Every structure is written in structure tokens, then in C-alpha cells.
Short mmCIF file of C-alpha atoms and ligand atoms in Angstrom, two decimals:
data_model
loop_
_atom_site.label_atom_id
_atom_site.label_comp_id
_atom_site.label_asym_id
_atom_site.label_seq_id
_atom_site.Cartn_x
_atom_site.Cartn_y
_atom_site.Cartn_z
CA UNK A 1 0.00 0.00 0.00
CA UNK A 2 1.29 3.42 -1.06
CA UNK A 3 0.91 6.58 1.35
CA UNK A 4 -1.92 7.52 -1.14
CA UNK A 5 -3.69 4.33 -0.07
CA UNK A 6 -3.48 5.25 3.54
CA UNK A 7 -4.75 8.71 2.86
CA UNK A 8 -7.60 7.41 0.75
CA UNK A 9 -8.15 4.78 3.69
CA UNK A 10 -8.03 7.39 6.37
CA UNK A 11 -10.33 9.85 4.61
CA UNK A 12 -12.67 6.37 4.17
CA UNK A 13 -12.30 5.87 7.88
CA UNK A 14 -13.42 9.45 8.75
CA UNK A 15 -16.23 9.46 6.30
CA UNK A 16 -17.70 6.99 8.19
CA UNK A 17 -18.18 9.45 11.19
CA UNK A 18 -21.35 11.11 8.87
CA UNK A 19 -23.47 7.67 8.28
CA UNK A 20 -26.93 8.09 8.97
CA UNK A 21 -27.44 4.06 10.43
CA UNK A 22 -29.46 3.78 13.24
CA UNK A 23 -30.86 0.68 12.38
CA UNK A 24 -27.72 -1.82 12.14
CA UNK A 25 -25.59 0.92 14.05
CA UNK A 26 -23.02 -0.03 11.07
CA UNK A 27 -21.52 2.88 10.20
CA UNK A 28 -19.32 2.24 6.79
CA UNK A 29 -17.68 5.07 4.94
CA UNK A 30 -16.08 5.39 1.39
CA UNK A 31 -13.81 7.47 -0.32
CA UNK A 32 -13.58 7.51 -3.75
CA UNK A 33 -10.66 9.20 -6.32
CA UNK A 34 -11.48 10.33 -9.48
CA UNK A 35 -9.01 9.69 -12.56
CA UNK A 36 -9.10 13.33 -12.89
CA UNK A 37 -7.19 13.13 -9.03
CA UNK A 38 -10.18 14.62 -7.31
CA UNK A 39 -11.51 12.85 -3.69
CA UNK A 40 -14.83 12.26 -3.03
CA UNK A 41 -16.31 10.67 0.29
CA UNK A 42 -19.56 9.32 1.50
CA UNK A 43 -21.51 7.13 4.20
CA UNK A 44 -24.33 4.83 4.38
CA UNK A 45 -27.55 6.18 4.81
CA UNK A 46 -30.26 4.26 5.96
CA UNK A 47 -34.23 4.58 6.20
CA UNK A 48 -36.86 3.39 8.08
CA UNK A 49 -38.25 1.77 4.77
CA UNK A 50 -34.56 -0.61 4.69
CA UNK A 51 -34.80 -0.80 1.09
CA UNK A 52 -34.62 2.98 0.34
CA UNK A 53 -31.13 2.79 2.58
CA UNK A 54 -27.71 3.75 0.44
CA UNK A 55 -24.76 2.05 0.82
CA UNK A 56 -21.20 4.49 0.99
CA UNK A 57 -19.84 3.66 -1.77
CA UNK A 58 -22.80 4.23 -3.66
CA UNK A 59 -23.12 7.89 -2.01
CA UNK A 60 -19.41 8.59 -2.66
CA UNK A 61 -19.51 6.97 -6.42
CA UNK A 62 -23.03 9.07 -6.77
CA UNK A 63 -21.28 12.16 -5.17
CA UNK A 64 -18.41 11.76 -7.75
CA UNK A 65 -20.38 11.19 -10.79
CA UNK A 66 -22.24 14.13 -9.77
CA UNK A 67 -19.37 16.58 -9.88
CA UNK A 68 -18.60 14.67 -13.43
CA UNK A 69 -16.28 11.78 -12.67
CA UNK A 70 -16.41 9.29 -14.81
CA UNK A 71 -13.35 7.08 -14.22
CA UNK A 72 -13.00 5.57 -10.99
CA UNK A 73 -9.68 4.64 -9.98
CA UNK A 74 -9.68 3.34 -6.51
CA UNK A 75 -12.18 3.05 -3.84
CA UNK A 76 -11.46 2.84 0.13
CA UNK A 77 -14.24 1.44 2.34
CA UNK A 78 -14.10 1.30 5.85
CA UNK A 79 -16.59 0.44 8.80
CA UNK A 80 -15.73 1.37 11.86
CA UNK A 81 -18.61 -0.38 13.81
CA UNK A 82 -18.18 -4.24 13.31
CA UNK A 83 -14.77 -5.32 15.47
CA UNK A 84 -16.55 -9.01 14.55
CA UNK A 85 -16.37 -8.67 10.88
CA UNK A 86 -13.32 -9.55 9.64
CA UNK A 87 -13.53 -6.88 6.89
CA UNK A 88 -16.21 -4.86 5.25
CA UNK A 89 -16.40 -5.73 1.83
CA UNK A 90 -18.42 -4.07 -1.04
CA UNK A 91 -22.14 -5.65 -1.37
CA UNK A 92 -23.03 -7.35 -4.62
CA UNK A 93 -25.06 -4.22 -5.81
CA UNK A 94 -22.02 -1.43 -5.34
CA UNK A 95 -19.87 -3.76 -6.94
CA UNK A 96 -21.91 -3.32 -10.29
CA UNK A 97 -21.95 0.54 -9.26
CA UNK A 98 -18.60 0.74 -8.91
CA UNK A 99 -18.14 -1.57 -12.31
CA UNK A 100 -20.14 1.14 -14.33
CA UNK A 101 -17.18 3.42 -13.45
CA UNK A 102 -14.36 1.55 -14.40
CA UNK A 103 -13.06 0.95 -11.02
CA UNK A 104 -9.52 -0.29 -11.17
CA UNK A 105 -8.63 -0.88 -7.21
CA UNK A 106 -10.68 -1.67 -3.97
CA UNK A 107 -9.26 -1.27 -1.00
CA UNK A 108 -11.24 -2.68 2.26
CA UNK A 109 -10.14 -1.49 5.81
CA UNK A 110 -10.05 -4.82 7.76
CA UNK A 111 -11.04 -5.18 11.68
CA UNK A 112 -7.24 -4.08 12.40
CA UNK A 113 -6.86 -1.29 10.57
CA UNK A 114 -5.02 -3.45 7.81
CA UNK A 115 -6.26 -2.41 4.11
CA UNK A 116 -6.16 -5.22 1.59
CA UNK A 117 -6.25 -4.25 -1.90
CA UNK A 118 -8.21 -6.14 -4.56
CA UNK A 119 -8.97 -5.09 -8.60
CA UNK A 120 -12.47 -4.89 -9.05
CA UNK A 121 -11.92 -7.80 -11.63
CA UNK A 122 -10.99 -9.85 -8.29
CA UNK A 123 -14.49 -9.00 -6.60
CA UNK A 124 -16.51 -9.53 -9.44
CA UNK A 125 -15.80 -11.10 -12.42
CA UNK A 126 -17.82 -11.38 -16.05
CA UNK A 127 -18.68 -7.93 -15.37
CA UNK A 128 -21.64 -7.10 -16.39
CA UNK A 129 -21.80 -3.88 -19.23
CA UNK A 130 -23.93 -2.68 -22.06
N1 THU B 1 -23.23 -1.09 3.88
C1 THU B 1 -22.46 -0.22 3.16
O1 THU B 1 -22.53 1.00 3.35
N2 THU B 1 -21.59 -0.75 2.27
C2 THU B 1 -21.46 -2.07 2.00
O2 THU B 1 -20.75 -2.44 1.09
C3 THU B 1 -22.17 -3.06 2.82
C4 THU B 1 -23.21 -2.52 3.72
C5 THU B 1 -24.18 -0.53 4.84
C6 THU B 1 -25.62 -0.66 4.42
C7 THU B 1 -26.33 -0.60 5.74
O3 THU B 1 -26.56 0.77 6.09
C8 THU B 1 -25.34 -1.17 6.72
O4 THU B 1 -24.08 -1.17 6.06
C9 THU B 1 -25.67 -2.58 7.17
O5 THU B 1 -25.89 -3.41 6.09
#
């Protein structure tokens, strides 16, 4: 992991501090760079409805594409509420988000404050595009 990494894994870990979960008290948070070198963050937001709840990394992608990103490059994802988890990985559904993007890296904060890094090829092969 390159000092970038850690930034991109700290500014994950802090991001988390602004979910809206008081349902699982899971509080996740995701930072996201751009390919144009721009950072964008976001936390899970839940609802009483569960369905209607938003995962971080789709806030942060969604906050990106927003501000016109386009390219994904890497994606840190942290929760800083589940010591029992080993780590928190990226759902099924933000893994397709984050495919749309071109997503090139994943890194997942793990229980100890290790980040593993995994190409989004890794987490979810035969990728599914139009
Ligand atoms: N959550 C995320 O924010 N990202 C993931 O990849 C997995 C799950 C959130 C959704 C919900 O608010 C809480 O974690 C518990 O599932």
C-alpha cells in the first residue's frame, strides 16, 4: 500500500463518522478518487423503509459522478462499527456501481486497521456492461 492508499483509507475511515445508520448501528464510509485526481467521500444512509437505505460507496460513487467523474480509480471502504467482521467488503449491488465506473482498485479497511487491496476484476468477475 502506497501513502496515497493510507490517505484514501483514512479519509474512508473518517467518512464513516457522517453515516446516517441507526438501524444496524453499522456505520461504513467510502472514499472515492477520481481519474481526474479529485476525492470524493460518502456514508451509508439508511431509512426506516430498509430498502430505500444507500450504501457508501454508492453515495461517494453518486457524489463523484455528480461533480462529473467518470473514471473511478480506486475506492477505500471502511466500517468502523463491526470489530466481529473480519472486513467490510463491497455488497453485490455497489460492486456493479462501482463496475459502471471503471473501477480499477478496492481497497477494504479490515477489523485491524489493515487495508487489503483487490482489482475490481478480483471481486466480481464477467462484469456485467452494455
Ligand atoms: N453497507 C455499506 O454501506 N456498504 C457495503 O458495502 C455493505 C453494507 C451498509 C448498508 C447498511 O446501512 C449497513 O451497512 C448494514 O448493512
Amino acid at each position: 500500500m502506497t501513502t496515497d492508499d493510507e490517505t484514501l483509507a483514512a479519509m474512508a475511515r473518517e467518512a464513516a463518522l457522517g453515516a446516517y445508520a441507526p438501524y444496524s448501528n453499522f456505520r461504513v464510509g467510502a472514499a472515492v478518487l477520481g481519474a481526474d485526481g479529485r476525492i470524493f467521500t460518502g456514508a451509508n444512509i439508511e431509512n426506516a423503509a430498509y430498502p430505500a437505505s444507500n450504501c457508501a460507496e454508492a453515495t461517494a460513487v453518486g457524489t463523484a459522478v455528480s461533480a462529473g467523474v467518470r473514471q473511478v480509480e480506486k475506492i477505500a471502504v471502511a466500517c468502523i462499527d463491526a470489530p466481529s467482521l473480519d472486513a467490510a467488503y463491497p455488497c453485490g449491488r455497489c460492486r456493479q456501481i462501482l463496475s459502471e465506473f471503471g473501477t480499477q482498485r478496492v481497497l477494504v479497511t479490515t477489523a485491524d486497521s489493515d487495508t487489503r487491496e483487490h482489482s475490481l476484476e478480483e471481486l466480481l468477475p464477467h462484469q456485467f456492461k452494455l
